[in-house]
Short mmCIF file of C-alpha atoms in Angstrom, two decimals:
data_model
loop_
_atom_site.label_atom_id
_atom_site.label_comp_id
_atom_site.label_asym_id
_atom_site.label_seq_id
_atom_site.Cartn_x
_atom_site.Cartn_y
_atom_site.Cartn_z
CA UNK K 1 67.80 133.07 73.11
CA UNK K 2 67.02 131.56 76.46
CA UNK K 3 69.75 129.31 77.77
CA UNK K 4 69.58 127.32 80.99
CA UNK K 5 71.74 129.03 83.56
CA UNK K 6 74.95 127.26 84.59
CA UNK K 7 75.08 125.43 87.89
CA UNK K 8 75.48 127.67 90.92
CA UNK K 9 73.62 130.75 89.73
CA UNK K 10 72.23 132.99 92.45
CA UNK K 11 68.50 132.62 92.72
CA UNK K 12 65.96 131.35 95.16
CA UNK K 13 63.77 129.53 92.67
CA UNK K 14 64.65 127.76 89.45
CA UNK K 15 61.77 126.64 87.25
CA UNK K 16 62.13 123.43 85.23
CA UNK K 17 59.64 122.53 82.49
CA UNK K 18 56.51 124.37 81.53
CA UNK K 19 53.74 123.31 83.89
CA UNK K 20 52.94 125.45 86.87
CA UNK K 21 54.06 123.95 90.15
CA UNK K 22 51.23 123.23 92.54
CA UNK K 23 51.50 122.80 96.24
CA UNK K 24 52.90 119.72 97.85
CA UNK K 25 53.75 119.17 101.44
CA UNK K 26 57.32 120.55 101.61
CA UNK K 27 57.04 120.76 105.36
CA UNK K 28 54.11 120.93 107.72
CA UNK K 29 54.99 124.42 108.88
CA UNK K 30 54.91 125.84 105.35
CA UNK K 31 52.10 124.41 103.26
CA UNK K 32 48.61 123.29 104.21
CA UNK K 33 47.51 120.25 102.17
CA UNK K 34 44.98 120.96 99.44
CA UNK K 35 42.62 118.26 100.60
CA UNK K 36 41.53 116.43 103.73
CA UNK K 37 41.67 112.69 103.36
CA UNK K 38 39.58 110.11 105.10
CA UNK K 39 41.59 106.89 105.62
CA UNK K 40 38.56 104.75 104.77
CA UNK K 41 37.88 106.71 101.61
CA UNK K 42 41.54 106.56 100.56
CA UNK K 43 41.63 102.79 100.99
CA UNK K 44 38.67 102.42 98.62
CA UNK K 45 39.67 104.94 95.98
CA UNK K 46 43.47 105.00 95.74
CA UNK K 47 44.08 104.54 91.98
CA UNK K 48 44.98 101.09 90.72
CA UNK K 49 46.85 101.15 87.40
CA UNK K 50 47.59 98.16 85.14
CA UNK K 51 49.54 97.63 81.94
CA UNK K 52 48.08 96.34 78.66
CA UNK K 53 48.24 92.77 79.97
CA UNK K 54 46.35 93.57 83.16
CA UNK K 55 49.45 93.43 85.37
CA UNK K 56 49.23 95.90 88.27
CA UNK K 57 51.93 98.58 88.17
CA UNK K 58 53.07 99.30 91.71
CA UNK K 59 52.55 102.75 93.18
CA UNK K 60 55.99 104.33 93.34
CA UNK K 61 57.39 101.71 90.95
CA UNK K 62 59.30 101.93 87.68
CA UNK K 63 58.78 100.29 84.28
CA UNK K 64 61.24 100.16 81.39
CA UNK K 65 59.54 100.63 77.99
CA UNK K 66 60.77 100.78 74.38
CA UNK K 67 58.21 103.28 73.10
CA UNK K 68 54.77 104.71 73.76
CA UNK K 69 52.48 102.40 75.69
CA UNK K 70 49.00 102.34 77.23
CA UNK K 71 48.12 101.86 80.88
CA UNK K 72 44.67 101.59 82.41
CA UNK K 73 43.11 102.94 85.58
CA UNK K 74 40.84 100.36 87.20
CA UNK K 75 37.51 102.17 87.72
CA UNK K 76 35.74 102.43 91.04
CA UNK K 77 32.05 103.40 91.23
CA UNK K 78 31.70 107.06 92.17
CA UNK K 79 35.34 107.96 91.46
CA UNK K 80 36.61 110.30 88.76
CA UNK K 81 40.30 110.18 87.88
CA UNK K 82 42.72 112.87 86.72
CA UNK K 83 46.35 112.50 85.64
CA UNK K 84 49.42 114.40 84.57
CA UNK K 85 53.00 113.67 83.59
CA UNK K 86 54.98 115.57 86.23
CA UNK K 87 58.05 116.50 84.23
CA UNK K 88 58.28 119.99 85.71
CA UNK K 89 59.39 121.03 89.16
CA UNK K 90 60.76 123.94 91.12
CA UNK K 91 64.09 123.73 92.95
CA UNK K 92 64.23 125.70 96.22
CA UNK K 93 67.60 127.07 97.37
CA UNK K 94 68.76 128.33 100.77
CA UNK K 95 69.51 132.07 100.58
CA UNK K 96 70.07 132.98 104.23
CA UNK K 97 73.31 133.51 106.11
CA UNK K 98 75.71 130.51 105.94
CA UNK K 99 75.25 128.26 108.92
CA UNK K 100 72.39 130.38 110.33
CA UNK K 101 69.03 128.57 110.01
CA UNK K 102 67.12 131.33 111.83
CA UNK K 103 63.74 131.64 110.17
CA UNK K 104 64.41 128.82 107.72
CA UNK K 105 61.70 126.18 107.40
CA UNK K 106 64.01 123.88 105.45
CA UNK K 107 66.57 121.34 106.54
CA UNK K 108 70.35 121.65 106.18
CA UNK K 109 72.74 122.32 104.52
CA UNK K 110 72.50 125.97 105.47
CA UNK K 111 74.89 127.19 102.79
CA UNK K 112 73.90 129.94 100.38
CA UNK K 113 72.82 128.42 97.08
CA UNK K 114 72.39 124.88 98.40
CA UNK K 115 69.28 123.02 97.14
CA UNK K 116 66.96 122.35 100.07
CA UNK K 117 63.63 121.29 98.55
CA UNK K 118 61.90 120.30 95.34
CA UNK K 119 58.27 121.15 94.56
CA UNK K 120 56.69 119.06 91.80
CA UNK K 121 53.39 118.93 89.94
CA UNK K 122 50.39 117.02 91.27
CA UNK K 123 47.20 116.65 89.24
CA UNK K 124 43.91 118.06 90.48
CA UNK K 125 40.39 118.35 89.09
CA UNK K 126 41.23 121.69 87.47
CA UNK K 127 44.71 121.26 86.00
CA UNK K 128 44.77 117.47 85.61
CA UNK K 129 43.69 115.59 82.48
CA UNK K 130 40.47 113.62 83.03
CA UNK K 131 40.63 109.86 82.48
CA UNK K 132 37.78 108.76 80.18
CA UNK K 133 35.45 105.83 80.67
CA UNK K 134 37.88 103.34 79.16
CA UNK K 135 40.42 104.13 81.89
CA UNK K 136 43.11 104.36 79.21
CA UNK K 137 46.14 106.67 79.61
CA UNK K 138 48.66 106.89 76.78
CA UNK K 139 52.21 107.03 78.12
CA UNK K 140 54.47 108.78 75.59
CA UNK K 141 57.86 107.32 74.78
CA UNK K 142 60.31 109.00 77.19
CA UNK K 143 63.09 111.02 75.60
CA UNK K 144 66.57 109.52 75.95
CA UNK K 145 67.96 110.40 79.34
CA UNK K 146 64.58 111.41 80.78
CA UNK K 147 61.75 109.73 82.63
CA UNK K 148 57.99 110.02 82.19
CA UNK K 149 56.49 110.34 85.68
CA UNK K 150 52.80 109.48 85.65
CA UNK K 151 50.68 110.82 88.52
CA UNK K 152 47.01 109.86 88.96
CA UNK K 153 44.53 111.09 91.56
CA UNK K 154 40.93 110.04 92.25
CA UNK K 155 38.10 112.40 93.14
CA UNK K 156 34.73 111.74 94.71
CA UNK K 157 32.99 115.03 94.14
CA UNK K 158 35.46 117.62 95.45
CA UNK K 159 37.21 115.17 97.76
CA UNK K 160 40.56 113.76 96.59
CA UNK K 161 42.46 110.62 97.52
CA UNK K 162 46.20 110.02 97.57
CA UNK K 163 48.30 110.49 94.46
CA UNK K 164 49.49 107.41 92.53
CA UNK K 165 52.95 107.72 90.96
CA UNK K 166 54.75 105.48 88.49
CA UNK K 167 57.96 106.14 86.52
CA UNK K 168 58.44 105.07 82.91
CA UNK K 169 61.97 105.09 81.46
CA UNK K 170 63.19 104.35 77.95
CA UNK K 171 64.98 101.06 77.50
CA UNK K 172 68.57 101.71 76.52
CA UNK K 173 71.97 100.13 76.14
CA UNK K 174 73.91 100.88 79.34
CA UNK K 175 77.46 102.16 78.79
CA UNK K 176 79.80 102.95 81.71
CA UNK K 177 83.45 103.70 82.46
CA UNK K 178 83.65 100.31 84.17
CA UNK K 179 82.62 101.93 87.44
CA UNK K 180 79.87 104.31 88.48
CA UNK K 181 79.95 106.80 85.60
CA UNK K 182 77.20 106.20 83.04
CA UNK K 183 77.46 107.66 79.54
CA UNK K 184 73.90 108.72 78.83
CA UNK K 185 72.24 107.74 75.57
CA UNK K 186 72.21 110.84 73.31
CA UNK K 187 74.57 112.58 75.76
CA UNK K 188 77.89 114.37 75.24
CA UNK K 189 81.14 114.00 77.19
CA UNK K 190 84.36 116.04 76.93
CA UNK K 191 87.51 113.92 77.23
CA UNK K 192 91.22 114.83 77.18
CA UNK K 193 92.59 111.53 75.86
CA UNK K 194 91.42 108.15 74.62
CA UNK K 195 89.29 106.22 77.11
CA UNK K 196 87.71 102.79 77.47
CA UNK K 197 83.96 102.39 77.92
CA UNK K 198 82.06 99.21 78.75
CA UNK K 199 78.66 97.84 77.80
CA UNK K 200 76.54 96.28 80.54
CA UNK K 201 75.29 93.30 78.48
CA UNK K 202 71.93 91.58 78.41
CA UNK K 203 71.67 87.81 78.09
CA UNK K 204 71.36 86.55 74.51
CA UNK K 205 72.34 89.91 72.97
CA UNK K 206 75.16 90.72 70.55
CA UNK K 207 76.59 94.23 70.34
CA UNK K 208 78.20 96.04 67.41
CA UNK K 209 79.60 99.55 67.25
CA UNK K 210 81.00 102.22 64.93
CA UNK K 211 82.32 105.77 65.17
CA UNK K 212 81.33 108.71 63.05
CA UNK K 213 79.82 112.17 63.07
CA UNK K 214 76.11 112.73 62.71
CA UNK K 215 74.19 109.89 61.07
CA UNK K 216 74.83 109.98 57.33
CA UNK K 217 71.63 110.56 55.38
CA UNK K 218 70.86 111.14 51.71
CA UNK K 219 67.60 112.79 50.67
CA UNK K 220 66.19 111.52 47.36
CA UNK K 221 64.00 113.79 45.23
CA UNK K 222 61.76 113.04 42.26
CA UNK K 223 63.20 114.71 39.18
CA UNK K 224 60.94 113.32 36.47
CA UNK K 225 58.02 114.97 34.78
CA UNK K 226 55.26 115.96 37.18
CA UNK K 227 52.45 113.38 37.12
CA UNK K 228 54.40 110.96 34.92
CA UNK K 229 56.02 108.15 36.97
CA UNK K 230 57.36 106.33 33.89
CA UNK K 231 60.70 104.79 34.74
CA UNK K 232 60.50 105.77 38.42
CA UNK K 233 61.22 103.08 40.99
CA UNK K 234 60.10 105.36 43.81
CA UNK K 235 56.63 105.96 45.18
CA UNK K 236 54.51 109.11 44.96
CA UNK K 237 54.33 112.01 44.98
CA UNK K 238 55.33 112.37 41.34
CA UNK K 239 56.00 116.10 41.49
CA UNK K 240 59.32 117.37 40.19
CA UNK K 241 61.55 118.38 43.12
CA UNK K 242 59.47 116.63 45.78
CA UNK K 243 61.34 114.65 48.44
CA UNK K 244 60.34 110.99 48.24
CA UNK K 245 62.90 109.09 50.35
CA UNK K 246 65.66 109.43 52.91
CA UNK K 247 68.43 106.86 52.86
CA UNK K 248 70.28 106.62 56.18
CA UNK K 249 73.15 104.63 57.62
CA UNK K 250 71.69 101.57 59.34
CA UNK K 251 73.62 99.34 61.76
CA UNK K 252 74.63 95.92 60.49
CA UNK K 253 76.82 93.03 61.57
CA UNK K 254 79.07 93.14 58.51
CA UNK K 255 80.43 96.70 58.57
CA UNK K 256 80.10 97.50 62.29
CA UNK K 257 82.64 96.15 64.79
CA UNK K 258 81.64 93.35 67.13
CA UNK K 259 82.02 93.94 70.87
CA UNK K 260 83.85 91.00 72.42
CA UNK K 261 82.62 89.23 75.51
CA UNK K 262 86.22 88.06 76.09
CA UNK K 263 87.19 91.75 76.32
CA UNK K 264 84.54 92.45 78.97
CA UNK K 265 82.45 94.26 76.33
CA UNK K 266 85.07 97.01 76.18
CA UNK K 267 85.17 99.72 73.48
CA UNK K 268 88.15 102.04 73.08
CA UNK K 269 87.15 105.63 72.35
CA UNK K 270 90.03 107.46 70.59
CA UNK K 271 91.01 111.01 71.48
CA UNK K 272 88.83 113.39 69.41
CA UNK K 273 90.47 115.92 67.13
CA UNK K 274 89.96 119.61 68.06
CA UNK K 275 86.49 120.66 66.95
CA UNK K 276 85.52 117.07 66.11
CA UNK K 277 82.31 115.43 67.28
CA UNK K 278 83.21 111.77 67.71
CA UNK K 279 79.94 109.87 67.87
CA UNK K 280 79.96 106.34 69.28
CA UNK K 281 77.02 104.33 67.94
CA UNK K 282 76.10 100.92 69.35
CA UNK K 283 73.51 98.45 68.09
CA UNK K 284 72.10 95.47 69.99
CA UNK K 285 70.96 92.38 68.10
CA UNK K 286 68.96 89.38 69.29
CA UNK K 287 69.86 86.90 66.58
CA UNK K 288 69.41 88.94 63.41
CA UNK K 289 66.84 91.28 64.93
CA UNK K 290 67.96 94.82 65.79
CA UNK K 291 66.53 95.50 69.26
CA UNK K 292 68.17 98.69 70.56
CA UNK K 293 70.40 101.51 69.35
CA UNK K 294 72.60 103.85 71.38
CA UNK K 295 74.53 107.01 70.62
CA UNK K 296 76.97 109.12 72.65
CA UNK K 297 79.14 112.00 71.44
CA UNK K 298 82.67 112.61 72.66
CA UNK K 299 84.43 115.94 72.17
CA UNK K 300 87.89 117.17 73.09
CA UNK K 301 88.06 118.87 76.48
CA UNK K 302 90.10 122.06 76.56
CA UNK K 303 92.93 121.65 79.04
CA UNK K 304 93.17 124.15 81.86
CA UNK K 305 95.77 126.79 81.16
CA UNK K 306 95.40 126.18 77.44
CA UNK K 307 93.75 128.31 74.81
CA UNK K 308 90.18 129.50 75.32
CA UNK K 309 87.65 127.90 73.03
CA UNK K 310 84.03 127.67 71.94
CA UNK K 311 82.13 124.56 70.88
CA UNK K 312 78.56 123.49 70.21
CA UNK K 313 77.06 120.01 69.80
CA UNK K 314 73.68 118.45 69.25
CA UNK K 315 72.21 116.71 72.29
CA UNK K 316 68.88 115.07 71.52
CA UNK K 317 66.61 117.83 70.20
CA UNK K 318 68.70 120.63 71.72
CA UNK K 319 71.94 122.49 71.00
CA UNK K 320 74.50 122.58 73.82
CA UNK K 321 77.15 125.31 73.59
CA UNK K 322 80.29 125.51 75.73
CA UNK K 323 82.69 128.39 76.33
CA UNK K 324 86.05 127.56 77.94
CA UNK K 325 87.66 130.77 79.17
CA UNK K 326 91.24 130.30 80.32
CA UNK K 327 92.17 133.96 79.99
CA UNK K 328 92.81 136.25 82.96
CA UNK K 329 89.55 138.20 82.55
CA UNK K 330 85.89 137.41 82.07
CA UNK K 331 84.40 136.94 78.62
CA UNK K 332 81.03 138.60 78.04
CA UNK K 333 78.86 138.73 75.00
CA UNK K 334 76.08 136.87 73.26
CA UNK K 335 75.45 133.36 72.00
CA UNK K 336 73.40 133.29 68.82
CA UNK K 337 71.73 130.30 67.18
CA UNK K 338 70.44 130.42 63.60
CA UNK K 339 68.56 127.75 61.68
CA UNK K 340 68.55 128.03 57.89
CA UNK K 341 66.10 126.27 55.58
CA UNK K 342 67.33 124.17 52.65
CA UNK K 343 67.03 127.20 50.35
CA UNK K 344 69.37 129.19 52.61
CA UNK K 345 66.69 131.41 54.12
CA UNK K 346 66.74 132.11 57.85
CA UNK K 347 64.02 130.00 59.50
CA UNK K 348 64.78 130.64 63.20
CA UNK K 349 67.04 132.84 65.31
CA UNK K 350 67.55 133.28 69.02
CA UNK K 351 70.12 135.08 71.11
CA UNK K 352 71.15 135.36 74.73
CA UNK K 353 73.85 136.95 76.86
CA UNK K 354 76.64 134.99 78.57
CA UNK K 355 79.30 135.73 81.17
CA UNK K 356 82.21 133.28 81.27
CA UNK K 357 84.42 133.93 84.33
CA UNK K 358 88.19 133.93 84.02
CA UNK K 359 89.68 130.44 84.16
CA UNK K 360 86.32 128.68 83.92
CA UNK K 361 83.95 126.90 81.57
CA UNK K 362 80.22 127.53 81.19
CA UNK K 363 77.68 125.40 79.35
CA UNK K 364 74.36 126.51 77.93
CA UNK K 365 71.42 124.65 76.41
CA UNK K 366 69.28 126.31 73.75
CA UNK K 367 65.51 126.56 74.09
CA UNK K 368 64.66 125.63 70.49
CA UNK K 369 63.16 122.19 69.75
CA UNK K 370 65.11 120.98 66.72
CA UNK K 371 62.45 118.39 65.93
CA UNK K 372 60.28 121.28 64.71
CA UNK K 373 62.61 121.84 61.75
CA UNK K 374 63.35 119.63 58.73
CA UNK K 375 66.38 117.33 58.76
CA UNK K 376 67.95 119.22 55.83
CA UNK K 377 68.09 122.46 57.82
CA UNK K 378 71.49 124.00 58.62
CA UNK K 379 72.26 125.05 62.22
CA UNK K 380 74.93 127.60 63.08
CA UNK K 381 75.98 128.89 66.49
CA UNK K 382 77.88 132.17 66.90
CA UNK K 383 79.78 133.57 69.88
CA UNK K 384 80.16 137.39 69.80
CA UNK K 385 81.52 139.91 72.26
CA UNK K 386 79.53 142.90 73.55
CA UNK K 387 80.36 144.85 70.38
CA UNK K 388 79.08 141.99 68.16
CA UNK K 389 82.62 141.06 67.11
CA UNK K 390 83.13 137.28 66.84
CA UNK K 391 85.10 135.89 69.77
CA UNK K 392 85.51 132.50 68.07
CA UNK K 393 84.73 130.90 64.73
CA UNK K 394 81.09 129.93 64.31
CA UNK K 395 80.11 126.26 64.65
CA UNK K 396 77.96 124.57 61.99
CA UNK K 397 75.93 121.54 63.07
#
């Protein structure tokens, strides 16, 4: 199982995402640009991108969206356009002697392990996606907590112009600690006691909230005679044992708690019980129309000097595991994630080594995409020592 390495690991390069990083101008002494650019040509062919209403989206700008949307590249005669969504990049770290920049082409800080540069994807006429004659580019709905960075470049033959960049972010309810800390939609936070969080309200919007675990869902299956819908109030397929409906908990104004404007849109988050996933869910209504939903999970933080522990939570389409080691020696072993189908059969398994230093906590994120597996799957995470003996009880998600 491949887990992201914890912050501060010793390496020169750390790859994020799956696209190969292509050259950008990190500094003039290091990389030669991939193309020579005529100022006159650039002025004529720099991409112009508009939204569905024809409004120009500024180069280097940002747009908040609520789902997938289309944008359009305004065509210029003789130009061919390529694009990519640059969600991968390479972090570059300083690995020389502390305080000794000899031979370094990067700027300070000159401390071992300090990030000094970031190399990101740019489209070109080989790796980029060609824009068709309609000029249309479909922007996917960004995942909660992420941004979709669109990059477009124009070519005239083999000559390229400057890269156009625009950021798309998912509209979300903003929840803070009343200061600078933002509790990310679909994120997880460890707390040691009850806390207050605050909604940053929008005009004309009402907010309601509730606490719970994972969203409660009930799968409904057809149990009548195959091909005979007599008496069934559900739609096809009329095959015995076939799933026909999922009933889930939906936000409403009657059973959820209203967030008071007089209370500065404050919500009190109680202290979670050990091993509990306390999920705060917020719904925004404009009149009677549900406009946005938000979710953030709170778990109990293990106090320093207390008992070592192991936990795992769902975060978006990933599993995040945490090992808190407050013993006097390092903990080493393996983290193991198993996904079981509804019939109990193993559908997926991955494993990876970990090393939790004495007196510290390490977090890992699994590589599996949970969206690839049915909602009625069972997820279990195990923490074993080097002899495959469980260090902690397994966690079922």
